[in-house]
Short mmCIF file of C-alpha atoms and ligand atoms in Angstrom, two decimals:
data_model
loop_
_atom_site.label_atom_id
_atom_site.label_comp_id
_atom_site.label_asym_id
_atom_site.label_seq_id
_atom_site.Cartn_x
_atom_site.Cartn_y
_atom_site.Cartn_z
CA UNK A 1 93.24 -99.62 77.53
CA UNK A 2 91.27 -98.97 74.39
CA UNK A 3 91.74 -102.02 72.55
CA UNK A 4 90.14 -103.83 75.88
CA UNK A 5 87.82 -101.02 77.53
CA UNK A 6 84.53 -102.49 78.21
CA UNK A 7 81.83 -100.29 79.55
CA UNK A 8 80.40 -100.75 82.89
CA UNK A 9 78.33 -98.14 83.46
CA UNK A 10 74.74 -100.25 84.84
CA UNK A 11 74.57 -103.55 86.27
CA UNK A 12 71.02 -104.65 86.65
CA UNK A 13 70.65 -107.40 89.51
CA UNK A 14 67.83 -109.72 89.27
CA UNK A 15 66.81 -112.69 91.20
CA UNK A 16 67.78 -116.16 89.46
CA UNK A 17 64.36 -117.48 90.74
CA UNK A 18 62.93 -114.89 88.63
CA UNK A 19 62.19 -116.82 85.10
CA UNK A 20 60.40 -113.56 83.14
CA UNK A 21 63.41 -111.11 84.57
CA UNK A 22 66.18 -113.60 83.33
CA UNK A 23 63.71 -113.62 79.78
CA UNK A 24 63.45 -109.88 79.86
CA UNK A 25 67.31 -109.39 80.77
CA UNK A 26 67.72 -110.30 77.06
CA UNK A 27 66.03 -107.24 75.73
CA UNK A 28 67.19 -104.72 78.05
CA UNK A 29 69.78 -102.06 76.51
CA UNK A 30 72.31 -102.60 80.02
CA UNK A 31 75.91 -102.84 79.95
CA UNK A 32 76.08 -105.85 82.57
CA UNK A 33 73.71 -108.56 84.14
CA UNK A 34 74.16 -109.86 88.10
CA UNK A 35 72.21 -113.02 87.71
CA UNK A 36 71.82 -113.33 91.65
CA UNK A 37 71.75 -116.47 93.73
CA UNK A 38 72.23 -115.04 96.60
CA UNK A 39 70.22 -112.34 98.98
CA UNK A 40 67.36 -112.17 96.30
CA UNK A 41 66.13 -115.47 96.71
CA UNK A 42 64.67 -117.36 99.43
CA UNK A 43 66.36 -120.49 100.81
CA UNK A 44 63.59 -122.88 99.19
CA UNK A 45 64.07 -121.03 96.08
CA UNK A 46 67.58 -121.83 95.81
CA UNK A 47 67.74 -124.87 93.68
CA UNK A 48 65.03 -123.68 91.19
CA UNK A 49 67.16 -120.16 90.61
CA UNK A 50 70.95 -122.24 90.44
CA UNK A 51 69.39 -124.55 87.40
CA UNK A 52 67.10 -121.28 85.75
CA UNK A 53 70.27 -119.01 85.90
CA UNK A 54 72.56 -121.97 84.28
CA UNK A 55 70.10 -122.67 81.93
CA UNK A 56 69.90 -119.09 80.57
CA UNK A 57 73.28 -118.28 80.40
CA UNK A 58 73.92 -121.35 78.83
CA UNK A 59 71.09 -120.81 76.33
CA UNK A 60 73.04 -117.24 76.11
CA UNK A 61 71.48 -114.90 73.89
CA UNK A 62 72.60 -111.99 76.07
CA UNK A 63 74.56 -110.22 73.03
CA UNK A 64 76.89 -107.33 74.17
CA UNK A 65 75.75 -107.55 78.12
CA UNK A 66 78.27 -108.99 80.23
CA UNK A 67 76.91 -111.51 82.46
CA UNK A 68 77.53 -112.25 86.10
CA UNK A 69 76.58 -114.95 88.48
CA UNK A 70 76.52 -113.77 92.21
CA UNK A 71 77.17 -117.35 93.62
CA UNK A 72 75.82 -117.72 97.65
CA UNK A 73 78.94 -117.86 100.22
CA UNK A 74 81.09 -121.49 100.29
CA UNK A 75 80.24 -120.88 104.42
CA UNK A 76 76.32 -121.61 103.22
CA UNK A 77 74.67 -125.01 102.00
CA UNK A 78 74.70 -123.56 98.33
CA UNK A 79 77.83 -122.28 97.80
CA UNK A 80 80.35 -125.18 96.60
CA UNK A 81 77.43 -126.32 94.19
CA UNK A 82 76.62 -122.71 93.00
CA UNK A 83 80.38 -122.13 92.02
CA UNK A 84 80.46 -125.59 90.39
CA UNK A 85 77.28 -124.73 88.51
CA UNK A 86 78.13 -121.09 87.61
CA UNK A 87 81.73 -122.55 86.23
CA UNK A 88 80.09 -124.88 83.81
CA UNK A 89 77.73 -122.09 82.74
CA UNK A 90 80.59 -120.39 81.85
CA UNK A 91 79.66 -116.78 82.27
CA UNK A 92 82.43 -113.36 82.06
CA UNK A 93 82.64 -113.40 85.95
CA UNK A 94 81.22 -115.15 88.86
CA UNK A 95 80.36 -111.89 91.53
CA UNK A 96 81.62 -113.20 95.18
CA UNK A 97 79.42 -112.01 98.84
CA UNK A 98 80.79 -110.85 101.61
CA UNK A 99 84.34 -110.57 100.81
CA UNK A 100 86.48 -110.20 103.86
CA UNK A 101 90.09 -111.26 103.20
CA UNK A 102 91.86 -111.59 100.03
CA UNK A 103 92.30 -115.41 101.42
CA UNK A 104 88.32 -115.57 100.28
CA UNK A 105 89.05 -115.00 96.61
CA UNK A 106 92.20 -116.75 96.56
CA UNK A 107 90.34 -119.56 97.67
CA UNK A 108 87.25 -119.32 95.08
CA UNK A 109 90.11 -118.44 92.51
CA UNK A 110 91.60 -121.84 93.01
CA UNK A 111 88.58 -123.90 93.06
CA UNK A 112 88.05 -122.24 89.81
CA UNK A 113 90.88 -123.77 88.33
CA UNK A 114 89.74 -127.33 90.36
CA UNK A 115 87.03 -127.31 88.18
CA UNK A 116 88.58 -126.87 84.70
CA UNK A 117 87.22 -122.75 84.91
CA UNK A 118 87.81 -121.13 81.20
CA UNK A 119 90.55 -118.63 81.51
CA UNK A 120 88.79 -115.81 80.09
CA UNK A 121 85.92 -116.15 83.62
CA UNK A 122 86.97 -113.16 85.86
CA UNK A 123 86.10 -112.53 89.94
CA UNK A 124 84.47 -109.71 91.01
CA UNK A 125 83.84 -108.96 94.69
CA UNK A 126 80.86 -107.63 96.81
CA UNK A 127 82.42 -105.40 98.95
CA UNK A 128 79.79 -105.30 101.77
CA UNK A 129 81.52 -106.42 105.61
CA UNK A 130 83.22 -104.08 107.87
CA UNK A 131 85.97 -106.05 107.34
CA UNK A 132 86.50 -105.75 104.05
CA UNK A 133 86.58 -102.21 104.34
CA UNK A 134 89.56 -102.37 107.05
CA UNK A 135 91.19 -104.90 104.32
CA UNK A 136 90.07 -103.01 101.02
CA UNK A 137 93.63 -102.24 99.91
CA UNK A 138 94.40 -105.86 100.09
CA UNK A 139 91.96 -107.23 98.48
CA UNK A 140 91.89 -104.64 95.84
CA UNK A 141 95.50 -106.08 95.57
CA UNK A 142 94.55 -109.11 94.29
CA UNK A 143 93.73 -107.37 90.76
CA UNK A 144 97.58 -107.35 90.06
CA UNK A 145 97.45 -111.29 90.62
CA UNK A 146 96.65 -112.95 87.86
CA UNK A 147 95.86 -116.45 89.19
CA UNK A 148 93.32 -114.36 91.45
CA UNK A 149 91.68 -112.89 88.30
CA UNK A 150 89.77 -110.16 90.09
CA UNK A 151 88.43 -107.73 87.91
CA UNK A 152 85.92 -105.63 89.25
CA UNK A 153 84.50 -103.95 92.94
CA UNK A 154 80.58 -104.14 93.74
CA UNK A 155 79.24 -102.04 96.91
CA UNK A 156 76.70 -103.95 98.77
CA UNK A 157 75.82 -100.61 100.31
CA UNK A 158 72.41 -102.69 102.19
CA UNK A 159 74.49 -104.87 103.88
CA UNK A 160 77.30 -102.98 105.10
CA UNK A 161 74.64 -100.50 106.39
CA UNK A 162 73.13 -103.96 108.19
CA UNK A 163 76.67 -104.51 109.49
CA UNK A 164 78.14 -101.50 110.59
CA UNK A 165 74.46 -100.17 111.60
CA UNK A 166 75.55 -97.16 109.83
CA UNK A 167 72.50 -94.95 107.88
CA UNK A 168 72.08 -94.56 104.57
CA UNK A 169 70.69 -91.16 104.14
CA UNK A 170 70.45 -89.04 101.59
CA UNK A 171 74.14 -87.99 100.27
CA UNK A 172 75.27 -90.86 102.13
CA UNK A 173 77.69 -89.08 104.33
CA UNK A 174 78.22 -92.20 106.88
CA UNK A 175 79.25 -94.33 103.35
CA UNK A 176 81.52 -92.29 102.11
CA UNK A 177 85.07 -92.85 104.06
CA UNK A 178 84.20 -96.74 102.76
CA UNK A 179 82.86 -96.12 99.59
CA UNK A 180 86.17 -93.77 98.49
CA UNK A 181 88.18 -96.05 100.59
CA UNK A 182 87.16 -98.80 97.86
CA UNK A 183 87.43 -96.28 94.98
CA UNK A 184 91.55 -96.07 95.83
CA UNK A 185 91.32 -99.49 96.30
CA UNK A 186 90.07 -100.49 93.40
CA UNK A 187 92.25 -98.31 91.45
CA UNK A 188 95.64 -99.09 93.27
CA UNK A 189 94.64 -103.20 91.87
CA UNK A 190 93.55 -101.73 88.48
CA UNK A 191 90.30 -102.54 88.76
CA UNK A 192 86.51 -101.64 88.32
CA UNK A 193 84.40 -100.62 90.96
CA UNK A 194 80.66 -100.44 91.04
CA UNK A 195 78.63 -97.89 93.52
CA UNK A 196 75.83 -99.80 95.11
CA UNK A 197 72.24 -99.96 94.73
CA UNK A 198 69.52 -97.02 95.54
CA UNK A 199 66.67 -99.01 96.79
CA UNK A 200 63.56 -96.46 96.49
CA UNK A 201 63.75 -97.52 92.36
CA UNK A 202 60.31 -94.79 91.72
CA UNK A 203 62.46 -91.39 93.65
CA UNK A 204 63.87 -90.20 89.79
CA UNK A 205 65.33 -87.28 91.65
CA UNK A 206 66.90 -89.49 94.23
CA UNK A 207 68.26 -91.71 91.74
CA UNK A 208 69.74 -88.89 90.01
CA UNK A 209 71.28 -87.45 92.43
CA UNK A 210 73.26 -90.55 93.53
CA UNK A 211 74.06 -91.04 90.55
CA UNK A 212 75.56 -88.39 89.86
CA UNK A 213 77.66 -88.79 93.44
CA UNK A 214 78.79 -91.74 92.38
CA UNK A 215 80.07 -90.29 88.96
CA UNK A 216 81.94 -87.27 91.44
CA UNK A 217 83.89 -90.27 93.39
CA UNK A 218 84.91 -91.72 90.48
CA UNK A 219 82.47 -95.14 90.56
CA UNK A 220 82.69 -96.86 86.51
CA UNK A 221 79.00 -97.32 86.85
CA UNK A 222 76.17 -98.14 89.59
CA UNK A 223 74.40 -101.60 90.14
CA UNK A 224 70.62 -101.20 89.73
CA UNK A 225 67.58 -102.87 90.85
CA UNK A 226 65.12 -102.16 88.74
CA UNK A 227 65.05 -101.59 84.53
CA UNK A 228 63.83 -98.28 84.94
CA UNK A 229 67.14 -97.20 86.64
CA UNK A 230 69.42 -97.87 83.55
CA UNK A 231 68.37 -94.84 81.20
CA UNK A 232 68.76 -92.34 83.95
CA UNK A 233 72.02 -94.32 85.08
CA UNK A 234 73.89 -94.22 81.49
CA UNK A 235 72.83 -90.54 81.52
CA UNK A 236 74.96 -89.97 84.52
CA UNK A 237 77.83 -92.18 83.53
CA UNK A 238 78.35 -91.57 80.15
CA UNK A 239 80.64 -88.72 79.61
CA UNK A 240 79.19 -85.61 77.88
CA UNK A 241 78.94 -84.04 74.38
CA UNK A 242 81.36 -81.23 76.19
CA UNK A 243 83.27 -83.79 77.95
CA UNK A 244 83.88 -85.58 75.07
CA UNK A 245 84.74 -82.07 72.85
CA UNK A 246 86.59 -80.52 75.37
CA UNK A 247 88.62 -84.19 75.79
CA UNK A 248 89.43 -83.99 72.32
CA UNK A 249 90.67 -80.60 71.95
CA UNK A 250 93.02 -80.75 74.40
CA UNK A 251 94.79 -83.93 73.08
CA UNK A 252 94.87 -81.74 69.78
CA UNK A 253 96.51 -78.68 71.05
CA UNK A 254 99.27 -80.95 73.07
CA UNK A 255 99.57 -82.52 69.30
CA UNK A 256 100.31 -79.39 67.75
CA UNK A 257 104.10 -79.00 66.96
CA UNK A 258 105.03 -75.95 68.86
CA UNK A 259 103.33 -77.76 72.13
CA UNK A 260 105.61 -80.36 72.09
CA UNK A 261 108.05 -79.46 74.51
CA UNK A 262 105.36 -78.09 77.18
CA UNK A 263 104.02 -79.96 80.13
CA UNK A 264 101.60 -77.24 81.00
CA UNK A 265 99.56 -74.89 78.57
CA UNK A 266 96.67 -72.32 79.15
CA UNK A 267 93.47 -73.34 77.40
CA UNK A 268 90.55 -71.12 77.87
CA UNK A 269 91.72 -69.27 80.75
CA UNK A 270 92.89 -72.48 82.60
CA UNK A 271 96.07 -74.45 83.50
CA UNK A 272 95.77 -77.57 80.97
CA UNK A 273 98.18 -80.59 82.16
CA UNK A 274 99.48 -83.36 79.75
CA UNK A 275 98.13 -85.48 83.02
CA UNK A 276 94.53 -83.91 81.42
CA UNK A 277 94.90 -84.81 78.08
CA UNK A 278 95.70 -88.59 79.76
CA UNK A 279 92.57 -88.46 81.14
CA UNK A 280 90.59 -87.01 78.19
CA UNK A 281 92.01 -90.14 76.09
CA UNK A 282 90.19 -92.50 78.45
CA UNK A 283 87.01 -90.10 78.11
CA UNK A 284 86.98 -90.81 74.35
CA UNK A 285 87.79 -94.31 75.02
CA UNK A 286 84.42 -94.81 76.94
CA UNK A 287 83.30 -92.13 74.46
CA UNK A 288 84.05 -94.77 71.67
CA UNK A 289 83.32 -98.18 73.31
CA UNK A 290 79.67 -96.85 74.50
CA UNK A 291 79.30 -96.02 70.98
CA UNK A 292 80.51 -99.57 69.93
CA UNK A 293 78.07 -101.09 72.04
CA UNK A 294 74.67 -99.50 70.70
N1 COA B 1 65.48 -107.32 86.24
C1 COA B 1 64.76 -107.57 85.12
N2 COA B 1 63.45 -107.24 84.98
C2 COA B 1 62.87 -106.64 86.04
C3 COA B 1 63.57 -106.35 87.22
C4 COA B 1 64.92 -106.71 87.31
N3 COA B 1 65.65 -106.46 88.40
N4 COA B 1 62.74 -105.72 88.10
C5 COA B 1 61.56 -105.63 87.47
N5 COA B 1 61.62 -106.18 86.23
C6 COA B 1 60.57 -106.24 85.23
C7 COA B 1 59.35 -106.98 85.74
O1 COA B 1 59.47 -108.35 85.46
C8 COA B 1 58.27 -106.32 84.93
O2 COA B 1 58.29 -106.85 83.62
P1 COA B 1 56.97 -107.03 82.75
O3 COA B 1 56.06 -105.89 83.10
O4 COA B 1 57.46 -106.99 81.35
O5 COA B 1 56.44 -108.35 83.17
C9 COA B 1 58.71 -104.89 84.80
O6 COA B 1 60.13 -104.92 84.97
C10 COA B 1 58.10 -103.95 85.82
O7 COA B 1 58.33 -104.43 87.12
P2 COA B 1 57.58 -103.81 88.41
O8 COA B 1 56.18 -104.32 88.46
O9 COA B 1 57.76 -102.34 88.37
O10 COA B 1 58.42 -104.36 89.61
P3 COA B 1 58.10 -105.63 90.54
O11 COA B 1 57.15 -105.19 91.62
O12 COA B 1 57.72 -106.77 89.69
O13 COA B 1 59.52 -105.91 91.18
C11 COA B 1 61.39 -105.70 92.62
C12 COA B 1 60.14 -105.02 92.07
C13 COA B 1 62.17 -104.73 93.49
C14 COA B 1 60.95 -106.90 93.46
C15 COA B 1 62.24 -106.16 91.43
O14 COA B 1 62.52 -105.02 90.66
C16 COA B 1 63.48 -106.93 91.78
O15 COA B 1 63.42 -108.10 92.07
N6 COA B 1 64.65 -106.27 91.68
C17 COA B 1 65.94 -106.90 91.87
C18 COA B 1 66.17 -107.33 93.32
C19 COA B 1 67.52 -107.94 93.49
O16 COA B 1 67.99 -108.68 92.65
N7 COA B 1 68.20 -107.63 94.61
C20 COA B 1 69.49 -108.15 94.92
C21 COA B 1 70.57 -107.16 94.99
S1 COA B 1 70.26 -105.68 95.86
MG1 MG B 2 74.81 -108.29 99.97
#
């Protein structure tokens, strides 16, 4: 997990049609770019944003970001030539719409290796239709298939509130069943999973708040809309100078020799599992990759 832990705590979406984002997307301190072809630009935009989003990443320049092409559906006009596109631009994944059945990606994943895909290009999957969220433990599945190479969740949180006509309010009560639904999910296929996008970009206290939600259900990071989400974002969803301590002092007590044989210990007046110390090794993990990255 260390040697390969990659952090995913933003992911800025910006529309491929937009030439000064996809310049600007270069200089922006973001852990991951969704280079969108899809809902962000208008049908007679479509062409111009396809060749302006394989021109860029092909240009690359994009350093440490990881970059992501959200291709348009294969049940629209643009889809077969946006996957075709996206696999010669080579990016780290191509991000899927309106996943329904794993049969979608498996699909995708296939005409991926129809078209000579590099092995290293990964799936991820918008996870945005009412049926998706009745199928989520299946396709979260497909993370433990290989040939599927999914890699990584995304809530479309817009368009399953289209879809399901469900409101997104403040604490998002109506979301969550779906959005934890997709956290276990997403962890039962070993994968990512991104919390979806807060769409009034100048509310700070808004943003915060979600946020911070979305670090309490256990998302890896949030997509964003807007570049003045990420500092506030990383905030939220990087772990803590106490997190971080408190991590590694309870991996060194359970080191300590006369700790060896215990499963549980008392630390500070609480009940300290070796299950804890598991988890405060992937807290200095992120703790270590973030600090990698900058
Ligand atoms: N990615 C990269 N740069 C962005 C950006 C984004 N998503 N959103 C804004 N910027 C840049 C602008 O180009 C501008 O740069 P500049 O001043 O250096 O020229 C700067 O940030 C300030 O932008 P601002 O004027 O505040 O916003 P706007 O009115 O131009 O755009 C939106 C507002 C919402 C239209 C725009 O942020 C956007 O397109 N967001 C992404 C939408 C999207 O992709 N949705 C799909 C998934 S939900
Ligand atoms: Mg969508």
């Amino acid at each position: 997990m260390t040697a390969q832990f990659r952090p995913r705590r933003s992911a800025l979406y910006m529309p491929g049609s937009n030439a000064r984002a996809l310049e600007k997307a270069r200089t922006l301190d973001v852990d991951c770019l969704l280079l969108d072809l899809e809902d962000a630009v208008a049908p007679d935009a479509k062409d111009l944003a396809r060749t302006q989003v394989v021109d860029a990443v092909t240009a690359g320049g994009y350093g440490s970001r990881e970059v992501v092409i959200r291709i348009n559906g294969l049940d629209t006009p643009w889809g077969e030539t946006d996957l075709e596109a996206a696999v010669k631009a080579n990016p780290d994944a191509i991000l899927v719409p309106k996943v329904n059945t794993p049969a979608d990606l498996q699909r995708i994943a296939h005409k991926l290796s129809v078209h000579g895909a590099s092995s290293g290009l990964k799936l991820w999957a918008m996870m945005e239709t009412p049926e998706a969220m009745l199928n989520a433990g299946a396709i979260g599945a497909c993370g433990r298939d290989p040939e599927v190479r999914l890699s990584c969740f995304v809530m479309g949180t817009n368009d399953l509130a289209k879809e399901t006509r469900a409101r997104l309010t403040p604490g998002r009560a109506a979301m969550m069943p779906w959005l934890m639904t997709c956290v276990a999910a997403a962890r039962a296929g070993g994968i990512d999973i991104l919390d979806g996008v807060y769409n009034a970009f100048q509310d700070e206290d808004g943003f915060a708040a979600e946020c911070a939600q979305g670090v309490d259900m256990g998302m890896d990071g949030k997509t964003l809309i807007h570049p003045k989400q990420i500092v506030p974002c990383h905030a939220a969803f990087s772990p803590s100078e106490e997190e971080i301590a408190w991590a590694r002092r309870i991996n060194e007590i359970f080191a300590e020799p006369e700790n060896a044989g215990k499963g549980a210990i008392q630390v500070d007046g609480k009940m300290v599992e070796r299950l804890h110390a598991d988890m405060g090794k992937r807290v200095i993990a992120i703790a270590d990759a973030i600090a990698a990255r900058s």
